[in-house]
Amino acid sequence: MSKWFSPTESNKAYFVGKHLKKISTHLQNIQPPTSIERLPRDLEKIYKNLKATELQAWLLFYAVPCLVGILPEVYLAHFSCLSEAVYILLGDHIMPSSLQRAERLLDQFYSSFSKLYGEGCCGLNVHNTCVN
């Protein structure tokens, strides 16, 4: 999120901070699944201070629909790999085929990260997504 919203990234293709109000409006118009207890808050005001449950909901349910048409497609597709893989891995009963899909998605996410966001941008959390 810091890459997408931070003013220091404003000259990058993935920067969507200038659309934060629009993204926040999309977010607040989403009807969350009943499993999500905390309703979406104004992202424009609190994106730097989201609670863990809000970050999880953003990753799993909100980010992709909120960023369609705003974040360039290549970055949205890349992020979707992470989102889907984490969704699969958080499941209660994971079939071997689903586990293999999650592995492929995480592999794709990891291998594309530095190409999209630049060399040296892969922090520990990104490296931890690497399956190999």
CSV table of N, CA and C in Angstrom, one decimal, residues 42-108:
chain,number,residue,atom,x,y,z
A,42,ASP,N,-12.8,5.2,6.1
A,42,ASP,CA,-12.3,6.1,5.1
A,42,ASP,C,-10.8,5.9,4.9
A,43,LEU,N,-10.4,5.3,3.8
A,43,LEU,CA,-9.0,5.0,3.5
A,43,LEU,C,-8.2,6.2,3.3
A,44,GLU,N,-8.8,7.3,2.8
A,44,GLU,CA,-8.1,8.5,2.6
A,44,GLU,C,-7.5,9.1,3.9
A,45,LYS,N,-8.2,8.8,5.0
A,45,LYS,CA,-7.8,9.3,6.3
A,45,LYS,C,-6.9,8.4,7.1
A,46,ILE,N,-7.1,7.1,6.9
A,46,ILE,CA,-6.4,6.1,7.8
A,46,ILE,C,-5.6,5.0,7.2
A,47,TYR,N,-5.2,5.2,5.9
A,47,TYR,CA,-4.5,4.1,5.2
A,47,TYR,C,-3.2,3.7,5.9
A,48,LYS,N,-2.5,4.7,6.5
A,48,LYS,CA,-1.2,4.4,7.2
A,48,LYS,C,-1.4,3.7,8.5
A,49,ASN,N,-2.7,3.7,9.1
A,49,ASN,CA,-2.9,3.2,10.4
A,49,ASN,C,-4.0,2.2,10.4
A,50,LEU,N,-4.0,1.3,9.4
A,50,LEU,CA,-5.1,0.3,9.4
A,50,LEU,C,-4.8,-0.8,10.4
A,51,LYS,N,-5.8,-1.3,11.0
A,51,LYS,CA,-5.7,-2.5,11.9
A,51,LYS,C,-5.4,-3.7,11.1
A,52,ALA,N,-4.9,-4.7,11.8
A,52,ALA,CA,-4.5,-6.0,11.1
A,52,ALA,C,-5.7,-6.6,10.4
A,53,THR,N,-6.9,-6.6,11.0
A,53,THR,CA,-8.1,-7.1,10.4
A,53,THR,C,-8.5,-6.3,9.2
A,54,GLU,N,-8.2,-5.0,9.2
A,54,GLU,CA,-8.6,-4.2,8.0
A,54,GLU,C,-7.6,-4.5,6.9
A,55,LEU,N,-6.3,-4.7,7.2
A,55,LEU,CA,-5.3,-5.0,6.2
A,55,LEU,C,-5.7,-6.4,5.5
A,56,GLN,N,-6.1,-7.3,6.4
A,56,GLN,CA,-6.5,-8.6,5.8
A,56,GLN,C,-7.7,-8.5,4.9
A,57,ALA,N,-8.7,-7.8,5.3
A,57,ALA,CA,-9.9,-7.6,4.5
A,57,ALA,C,-9.5,-6.8,3.2
A,58,TRP,N,-8.6,-5.9,3.3
A,58,TRP,CA,-8.1,-5.1,2.1
A,58,TRP,C,-7.5,-6.1,1.1
A,59,LEU,N,-6.6,-7.0,1.6
A,59,LEU,CA,-5.9,-7.9,0.8
A,59,LEU,C,-6.8,-8.9,0.2
A,60,LEU,N,-7.7,-9.5,1.0
A,60,LEU,CA,-8.6,-10.6,0.5
A,60,LEU,C,-9.8,-10.2,-0.3
A,61,PHE,N,-10.4,-9.0,0.1
A,61,PHE,CA,-11.7,-8.7,-0.5
A,61,PHE,C,-11.9,-7.4,-1.1
A,62,TYR,N,-11.2,-6.4,-0.7
A,62,TYR,CA,-11.4,-5.0,-1.1
A,62,TYR,C,-10.5,-4.4,-2.2
A,63,ALA,N,-9.2,-4.7,-2.1
A,63,ALA,CA,-8.3,-4.1,-3.0
A,63,ALA,C,-8.6,-4.2,-4.4
A,64,VAL,N,-8.8,-5.4,-4.9
A,64,VAL,CA,-9.0,-5.6,-6.3
A,64,VAL,C,-10.2,-4.9,-6.9
A,65,PRO,N,-11.4,-5.0,-6.3
A,65,PRO,CA,-12.5,-4.2,-6.8
A,65,PRO,C,-12.3,-2.7,-6.7
A,66,CYS,N,-11.6,-2.3,-5.6
A,66,CYS,CA,-11.4,-0.8,-5.4
A,66,CYS,C,-10.4,-0.3,-6.4
A,67,LEU,N,-9.5,-1.1,-6.9
A,67,LEU,CA,-8.4,-0.6,-7.7
A,67,LEU,C,-8.6,-0.8,-9.2
A,68,VAL,N,-9.7,-1.5,-9.6
A,68,VAL,CA,-10.0,-1.8,-11.0
A,68,VAL,C,-10.2,-0.4,-11.7
A,69,GLY,N,-9.5,-0.3,-12.8
A,69,GLY,CA,-9.6,1.0,-13.6
A,69,GLY,C,-8.7,2.1,-13.0
A,70,ILE,N,-8.1,1.9,-11.9
A,70,ILE,CA,-7.2,2.9,-11.3
A,70,ILE,C,-5.8,2.5,-11.3
A,71,LEU,N,-5.5,1.3,-10.7
A,71,LEU,CA,-4.2,0.8,-10.7
A,71,LEU,C,-3.9,0.1,-12.1
A,72,PRO,N,-2.8,0.4,-12.8
A,72,PRO,CA,-2.6,-0.2,-14.1
A,72,PRO,C,-2.8,-1.7,-14.0
A,73,GLU,N,-3.3,-2.3,-15.1
A,73,GLU,CA,-3.7,-3.7,-15.1
A,73,GLU,C,-2.6,-4.6,-14.7
A,74,VAL,N,-1.3,-4.4,-15.2
A,74,VAL,CA,-0.2,-5.3,-14.9
A,74,VAL,C,0.0,-5.3,-13.4
A,75,TYR,N,-0.1,-4.2,-12.7
A,75,TYR,CA,0.1,-4.2,-11.2
A,75,TYR,C,-1.1,-4.8,-10.5
A,76,LEU,N,-2.3,-4.6,-11.0
A,76,LEU,CA,-3.5,-5.2,-10.4
A,76,LEU,C,-3.4,-6.8,-10.6
A,77,ALA,N,-3.1,-7.2,-11.7
A,77,ALA,CA,-2.9,-8.7,-12.0
A,77,ALA,C,-1.9,-9.3,-11.0
A,78,HIS,N,-0.8,-8.5,-10.9
A,78,HIS,CA,0.3,-9.0,-10.0
A,78,HIS,C,-0.2,-9.1,-8.6
A,79,PHE,N,-0.8,-8.0,-8.1
A,79,PHE,CA,-1.3,-8.1,-6.7
A,79,PHE,C,-2.4,-9.2,-6.5
A,80,SER,N,-3.2,-9.4,-7.6
A,80,SER,CA,-4.2,-10.4,-7.5
A,80,SER,C,-3.6,-11.8,-7.2
A,81,CYS,N,-2.4,-12.0,-7.7
A,81,CYS,CA,-1.7,-13.3,-7.4
A,81,CYS,C,-1.5,-13.5,-5.9
A,82,LEU,N,-1.1,-12.4,-5.3
A,82,LEU,CA,-0.9,-12.5,-3.8
A,82,LEU,C,-2.2,-12.7,-3.1
A,83,SER,N,-3.2,-11.9,-3.5
A,83,SER,CA,-4.5,-11.9,-2.9
A,83,SER,C,-5.1,-13.3,-2.9
A,84,GLU,N,-5.1,-13.9,-4.1
A,84,GLU,CA,-5.7,-15.2,-4.3
A,84,GLU,C,-4.9,-16.3,-3.5
A,85,ALA,N,-3.6,-16.2,-3.6
A,85,ALA,CA,-2.8,-17.2,-2.9
A,85,ALA,C,-3.0,-17.2,-1.4
A,86,VAL,N,-3.1,-16.0,-0.8
A,86,VAL,CA,-3.3,-15.9,0.6
A,86,VAL,C,-4.7,-16.4,0.9
A,87,TYR,N,-5.7,-16.1,0.1
A,87,TYR,CA,-7.1,-16.5,0.3
A,87,TYR,C,-7.1,-18.1,0.4
A,88,ILE,N,-6.4,-18.7,-0.6
A,88,ILE,CA,-6.4,-20.1,-0.6
A,88,ILE,C,-5.7,-20.7,0.6
A,89,LEU,N,-4.6,-20.1,1.0
A,89,LEU,CA,-3.9,-20.6,2.2
A,89,LEU,C,-4.5,-20.4,3.5
A,90,LEU,N,-5.5,-19.5,3.5
A,90,LEU,CA,-6.2,-19.3,4.8
A,90,LEU,C,-7.4,-20.2,4.9
A,91,GLY,N,-7.7,-21.0,3.9
A,91,GLY,CA,-8.8,-21.9,3.9
A,91,GLY,C,-8.7,-23.0,4.9
A,92,ASP,N,-9.9,-23.4,5.4
A,92,ASP,CA,-9.9,-24.5,6.4
A,92,ASP,C,-9.5,-25.9,5.9
A,93,HIS,N,-9.9,-26.2,4.6
A,93,HIS,CA,-9.6,-27.4,4.0
A,93,HIS,C,-9.0,-27.2,2.6
A,94,ILE,N,-7.7,-27.3,2.5
A,94,ILE,CA,-7.0,-27.0,1.3
A,94,ILE,C,-6.7,-28.3,0.5
A,95,MET,N,-7.2,-28.4,-0.7
A,95,MET,CA,-7.0,-29.5,-1.5
A,95,MET,C,-5.6,-29.4,-2.1
A,96,PRO,N,-4.9,-30.5,-2.4
A,96,PRO,CA,-3.6,-30.5,-3.0
A,96,PRO,C,-3.5,-29.6,-4.3
A,97,SER,N,-4.6,-29.7,-5.1
A,97,SER,CA,-4.6,-28.8,-6.3
A,97,SER,C,-4.6,-27.3,-6.0
A,98,SER,N,-5.3,-27.0,-4.9
A,98,SER,CA,-5.4,-25.6,-4.5
A,98,SER,C,-4.1,-25.1,-3.9
A,99,LEU,N,-3.4,-26.0,-3.2
A,99,LEU,CA,-2.1,-25.7,-2.7
A,99,LEU,C,-1.1,-25.5,-3.8
A,100,GLN,N,-1.2,-26.3,-4.8
A,100,GLN,CA,-0.3,-26.1,-6.0
A,100,GLN,C,-0.6,-24.8,-6.7
A,101,ARG,N,-1.9,-24.4,-6.8
A,101,ARG,CA,-2.2,-23.1,-7.4
A,101,ARG,C,-1.6,-22.0,-6.5
A,102,ALA,N,-1.8,-22.1,-5.2
A,102,ALA,CA,-1.3,-21.0,-4.4
A,102,ALA,C,0.2,-20.9,-4.5
A,103,GLU,N,0.9,-22.0,-4.6
A,103,GLU,CA,2.4,-22.0,-4.8
A,103,GLU,C,2.7,-21.3,-6.1
A,104,ARG,N,2.0,-21.6,-7.2
A,104,ARG,CA,2.3,-21.0,-8.5
A,104,ARG,C,2.0,-19.5,-8.4
A,105,LEU,N,0.9,-19.1,-7.8
A,105,LEU,CA,0.6,-17.7,-7.7
A,105,LEU,C,1.7,-16.9,-6.9
A,106,LEU,N,2.1,-17.5,-5.8
A,106,LEU,CA,3.2,-16.9,-5.0
A,106,LEU,C,4.5,-16.8,-5.7
A,107,ASP,N,4.8,-17.8,-6.5
A,107,ASP,CA,6.0,-17.8,-7.3
A,107,ASP,C,5.9,-16.7,-8.4
A,108,GLN,N,4.8,-16.6,-9.0
A,108,GLN,CA,4.6,-15.5,-10.0
A,108,GLN,C,4.7,-14.1,-9.3
